[in-house]
Amino acid sequence: MSIYVTRPSVPDINEYLEEIRPIFETRILTNMGPEYLKLKKQLTAYLGVPELSMFVNGHMALEMAIQALGLRDTGGEVITTPFTFISTTNAIARNGLKPVFCDVKPDDYTMDPEKLEALITEKTVAILPVHVYGNLCDVDAIDAIAKKHRLKVIYDAAHAFGVRYRGVGAGNFGDMSMFSFHATKVFNTIEGGAVAFRDPAYREKLHELKNYGIHGEDVTDIGPNAKMDEFRAAMGVCNLRHVNEAIAARRAVCEAYFRRLSGVPGLRLCPTQDGVEPNYAYMPLRVDPERFGRSRDQVFDALKAEDIHARKYFYPATNEMSCYASLRDACPTPVAASLSRQIMCLPLYEGLTDAEVERICDVILAKG
Ligand SMILES: *Cc1c(COP(=O)(O)O)cnc(C)c1O
């Protein structure tokens, strides 16, 4: 049987039908109705954040976060990392800003704060680091550098749903954090996303921006339509009831992988970070071709031949994509370039059996 990298969480169909039944009576299908407000309240509590605004998807949430901070079309530079999903870099460029690439740390693959300050120029307006695989960025160092240089910080927390650092939710750092509720993430609303923030001044701004920027009868800031509808919100309400079980199930799968793969020369699994309560969102495996004897691509292909579909997250690095070719040489990121050639994410979801994990590990460890 085919094994894919993930399998989206869904509630029991009857639970979902119960949740959407009132929508057919009220005919409130979208525009921040009762299901939206219910989910917003529950998620604000679950994520432990002061304020939350929900969107049609994580990408639009990130674009709106940048715009709400007043950075759109200022022509400024935003320092980010290339070892991420293309959405991060596109959100900067689509706001008329220039992505400047900072390299990542070889241990947890997040922005290297030691390389950050040298990239700051008089054009820099913000820092956009990524909590990649749910690994928390060095938020203390990054937020301190940002404060010193008076820069905005927006965290791409798409992978960090439910992650806590010293008991504090991952959405509490910087000026804003974006969460993705895409089908493939730990928690999903089918498609969906949110911006967490502290300053209530952004509440109305984000609310207006997702609705074309309409402010009373006027429009002052040009926005798209990026609202989350009631059916997606209802899916979120249902999935949120089970998310702790889903995370516990993921943890058991990760532990099964660790039992087989940790300590194997040339293989590296992502260790949990000090003070961080993880969410087991991804199972990144780094393959050192010299020490392991086979490359990431060879292991990936061996899995594929057995109908097991890992994913090369994140290859190519975003600064290797043709659309960003002109920016590549300005700030080289050798660690990210090497990681993107050595890492893949193994199948991980609630319901992946121990036997399947064993089968996957057998293929990885088989001497080809
Ligand atoms: C999924 C993801 C996004 C975009 O979220 P969508 O909800 O799919 O639009 C952004 N950044 C990262 C790192 C992601 O993995």
Short mmCIF file of N, CA and C in Angstrom, two decimals, residues 54-127:
data_model
loop_
_atom_site.label_atom_id
_atom_site.label_comp_id
_atom_site.label_asym_id
_atom_site.label_seq_id
_atom_site.Cartn_x
_atom_site.Cartn_y
_atom_site.Cartn_z
N MET A 54 -8.03 35.40 11.65
CA MET A 54 -7.94 34.21 10.80
C MET A 54 -8.18 34.55 9.33
N PHE A 55 -7.56 33.75 8.47
CA PHE A 55 -7.55 34.02 7.03
C PHE A 55 -7.87 32.77 6.22
N VAL A 56 -8.06 32.99 4.94
CA VAL A 56 -8.41 31.91 4.02
C VAL A 56 -7.27 30.89 3.89
N ASN A 57 -6.06 31.31 4.12
CA ASN A 57 -4.92 30.38 4.14
C ASN A 57 -3.74 31.06 4.82
N GLY A 58 -2.71 30.29 5.10
CA GLY A 58 -1.55 30.82 5.80
C GLY A 58 -0.79 31.84 4.97
N HIS A 59 -0.73 31.58 3.67
CA HIS A 59 0.02 32.50 2.82
C HIS A 59 -0.58 33.91 2.85
N MET A 60 -1.89 34.00 2.69
CA MET A 60 -2.52 35.32 2.71
C MET A 60 -2.38 35.95 4.10
N ALA A 61 -2.41 35.12 5.13
CA ALA A 61 -2.20 35.64 6.49
C ALA A 61 -0.82 36.32 6.57
N LEU A 62 0.17 35.69 5.97
CA LEU A 62 1.53 36.24 6.01
C LEU A 62 1.61 37.53 5.18
N GLU A 63 1.01 37.52 4.00
CA GLU A 63 1.01 38.74 3.18
C GLU A 63 0.32 39.90 3.93
N MET A 64 -0.81 39.58 4.58
CA MET A 64 -1.56 40.62 5.30
C MET A 64 -0.79 41.10 6.53
N ALA A 65 -0.05 40.22 7.18
CA ALA A 65 0.75 40.62 8.34
C ALA A 65 1.77 41.68 7.92
N ILE A 66 2.44 41.41 6.81
CA ILE A 66 3.46 42.34 6.31
C ILE A 66 2.81 43.69 5.95
N GLN A 67 1.66 43.62 5.29
CA GLN A 67 0.96 44.85 4.90
C GLN A 67 0.45 45.61 6.12
N ALA A 68 -0.09 44.87 7.10
CA ALA A 68 -0.64 45.53 8.29
C ALA A 68 0.44 46.30 9.05
N LEU A 69 1.67 45.82 8.98
CA LEU A 69 2.78 46.50 9.66
C LEU A 69 3.25 47.73 8.89
N GLY A 70 2.60 48.01 7.76
CA GLY A 70 2.92 49.21 7.00
C GLY A 70 4.15 49.08 6.13
N LEU A 71 4.53 47.85 5.81
CA LEU A 71 5.77 47.64 5.07
C LEU A 71 5.57 47.53 3.56
N ARG A 72 4.33 47.30 3.13
CA ARG A 72 4.05 47.05 1.71
C ARG A 72 4.50 48.22 0.84
N ASP A 73 5.20 47.87 -0.25
CA ASP A 73 5.62 48.86 -1.23
C ASP A 73 6.48 49.98 -0.67
N THR A 74 7.17 49.70 0.43
CA THR A 74 8.12 50.70 0.94
C THR A 74 9.47 50.52 0.23
N GLY A 75 9.59 49.42 -0.54
CA GLY A 75 10.84 49.16 -1.24
C GLY A 75 11.95 48.68 -0.31
N GLY A 76 11.59 48.35 0.91
CA GLY A 76 12.59 47.94 1.89
C GLY A 76 13.06 46.50 1.73
N GLU A 77 14.02 46.15 2.55
CA GLU A 77 14.56 44.79 2.55
C GLU A 77 14.05 44.04 3.77
N VAL A 78 13.75 42.76 3.56
CA VAL A 78 13.30 41.92 4.66
C VAL A 78 14.25 40.73 4.75
N ILE A 79 14.86 40.56 5.91
CA ILE A 79 15.83 39.47 6.09
C ILE A 79 15.08 38.20 6.49
N THR A 80 15.30 37.14 5.73
CA THR A 80 14.59 35.89 5.94
C THR A 80 15.53 34.73 5.68
N THR A 81 15.01 33.51 5.75
CA THR A 81 15.85 32.35 5.46
C THR A 81 15.30 31.62 4.24
N PRO A 82 16.19 30.97 3.47
CA PRO A 82 15.75 30.28 2.26
C PRO A 82 15.37 28.83 2.49
N PHE A 83 15.62 28.31 3.71
CA PHE A 83 15.30 26.90 3.97
C PHE A 83 13.87 26.82 4.51
N THR A 84 12.92 27.00 3.58
CA THR A 84 11.50 27.09 3.94
C THR A 84 10.67 26.80 2.71
N PHE A 85 9.37 26.79 2.92
CA PHE A 85 8.43 26.66 1.81
C PHE A 85 8.40 28.00 1.07
N ILE A 86 8.18 27.93 -0.23
CA ILE A 86 8.27 29.12 -1.09
C ILE A 86 7.34 30.25 -0.65
N SER A 87 6.27 29.92 0.04
CA SER A 87 5.31 30.92 0.53
C SER A 87 6.00 32.05 1.30
N THR A 88 6.97 31.70 2.15
CA THR A 88 7.64 32.70 2.99
C THR A 88 8.27 33.79 2.12
N THR A 89 9.06 33.36 1.15
CA THR A 89 9.80 34.30 0.31
C THR A 89 8.84 35.06 -0.62
N ASN A 90 7.86 34.33 -1.17
CA ASN A 90 6.88 34.98 -2.05
C ASN A 90 6.09 36.07 -1.32
N ALA A 91 5.77 35.85 -0.06
CA ALA A 91 4.98 36.84 0.69
C ALA A 91 5.74 38.16 0.80
N ILE A 92 7.05 38.08 0.91
CA ILE A 92 7.88 39.29 0.96
C ILE A 92 7.87 39.97 -0.41
N ALA A 93 8.20 39.19 -1.44
CA ALA A 93 8.33 39.76 -2.79
C ALA A 93 7.00 40.32 -3.29
N ARG A 94 5.89 39.61 -2.98
CA ARG A 94 4.58 40.07 -3.45
C ARG A 94 4.12 41.33 -2.73
N ASN A 95 4.78 41.68 -1.64
CA ASN A 95 4.51 42.96 -0.97
C ASN A 95 5.42 44.07 -1.49
N GLY A 96 6.13 43.80 -2.60
CA GLY A 96 7.00 44.82 -3.17
C GLY A 96 8.26 45.04 -2.35
N LEU A 97 8.66 44.02 -1.60
CA LEU A 97 9.85 44.13 -0.75
C LEU A 97 10.92 43.17 -1.26
N LYS A 98 12.15 43.41 -0.81
CA LYS A 98 13.26 42.60 -1.31
C LYS A 98 13.69 41.57 -0.26
N PRO A 99 13.59 40.28 -0.58
CA PRO A 99 14.08 39.28 0.37
C PRO A 99 15.61 39.30 0.41
N VAL A 100 16.15 39.32 1.62
CA VAL A 100 17.60 39.21 1.82
C VAL A 100 17.80 37.93 2.63
N PHE A 101 18.66 37.04 2.11
CA PHE A 101 18.72 35.71 2.69
C PHE A 101 19.82 35.56 3.74
N CYS A 102 19.39 35.15 4.92
CA CYS A 102 20.31 34.86 6.02
C CYS A 102 20.43 33.34 6.11
N ASP A 103 21.62 32.86 6.39
CA ASP A 103 21.79 31.40 6.46
C ASP A 103 21.19 30.85 7.76
N VAL A 104 21.04 29.54 7.79
CA VAL A 104 20.43 28.89 8.95
C VAL A 104 21.49 28.14 9.76
N LYS A 105 21.09 27.73 10.97
CA LYS A 105 21.99 26.99 11.85
C LYS A 105 21.96 25.51 11.46
N PRO A 106 23.12 24.86 11.53
CA PRO A 106 23.14 23.44 11.14
C PRO A 106 22.45 22.52 12.15
N ASP A 107 22.17 23.01 13.38
CA ASP A 107 21.57 22.09 14.36
C ASP A 107 20.05 22.06 14.30
N ASP A 108 19.41 23.26 14.22
CA ASP A 108 17.93 23.21 14.19
C ASP A 108 17.34 23.86 12.94
N TYR A 109 18.20 24.29 12.01
CA TYR A 109 17.80 24.74 10.68
C TYR A 109 17.04 26.08 10.68
N THR A 110 17.05 26.78 11.82
CA THR A 110 16.40 28.09 11.88
C THR A 110 17.44 29.19 11.65
N MET A 111 16.98 30.43 11.51
CA MET A 111 17.84 31.57 11.22
C MET A 111 19.01 31.64 12.19
N ASP A 112 20.22 31.84 11.65
CA ASP A 112 21.42 31.95 12.48
C ASP A 112 21.58 33.41 12.93
N PRO A 113 21.29 33.71 14.20
CA PRO A 113 21.33 35.11 14.63
C PRO A 113 22.73 35.71 14.52
N GLU A 114 23.76 34.85 14.53
CA GLU A 114 25.13 35.38 14.40
C GLU A 114 25.42 35.92 13.00
N LYS A 115 24.62 35.49 12.03
CA LYS A 115 24.82 35.98 10.66
C LYS A 115 23.83 37.07 10.30
N LEU A 116 22.95 37.37 11.24
CA LEU A 116 21.85 38.30 10.96
C LEU A 116 22.28 39.76 10.90
N GLU A 117 23.03 40.19 11.91
CA GLU A 117 23.31 41.62 12.04
C GLU A 117 24.08 42.18 10.84
N ALA A 118 24.98 41.36 10.29
CA ALA A 118 25.80 41.82 9.15
C ALA A 118 24.95 42.11 7.92
N LEU A 119 23.73 41.58 7.87
CA LEU A 119 22.87 41.76 6.70
C LEU A 119 21.97 42.99 6.81
N ILE A 120 21.97 43.60 7.99
CA ILE A 120 21.11 44.77 8.20
C ILE A 120 21.73 45.99 7.52
N THR A 121 20.91 46.68 6.70
CA THR A 121 21.36 47.91 6.04
C THR A 121 20.35 49.02 6.38
N GLU A 122 20.56 50.20 5.83
CA GLU A 122 19.58 51.27 6.12
C GLU A 122 18.25 51.01 5.41
N LYS A 123 18.27 50.02 4.49
CA LYS A 123 17.01 49.69 3.79
C LYS A 123 16.20 48.61 4.51
N THR A 124 16.81 47.96 5.48
CA THR A 124 16.11 46.85 6.16
C THR A 124 14.90 47.38 6.93
N VAL A 125 13.76 46.72 6.72
CA VAL A 125 12.55 47.13 7.45
C VAL A 125 12.04 46.04 8.40
N ALA A 126 12.40 44.78 8.12
CA ALA A 126 11.86 43.71 8.96
C ALA A 126 12.70 42.45 8.87
N ILE A 127 12.47 41.56 9.84
CA ILE A 127 13.09 40.24 9.86
C ILE A 127 11.94 39.22 9.82
#
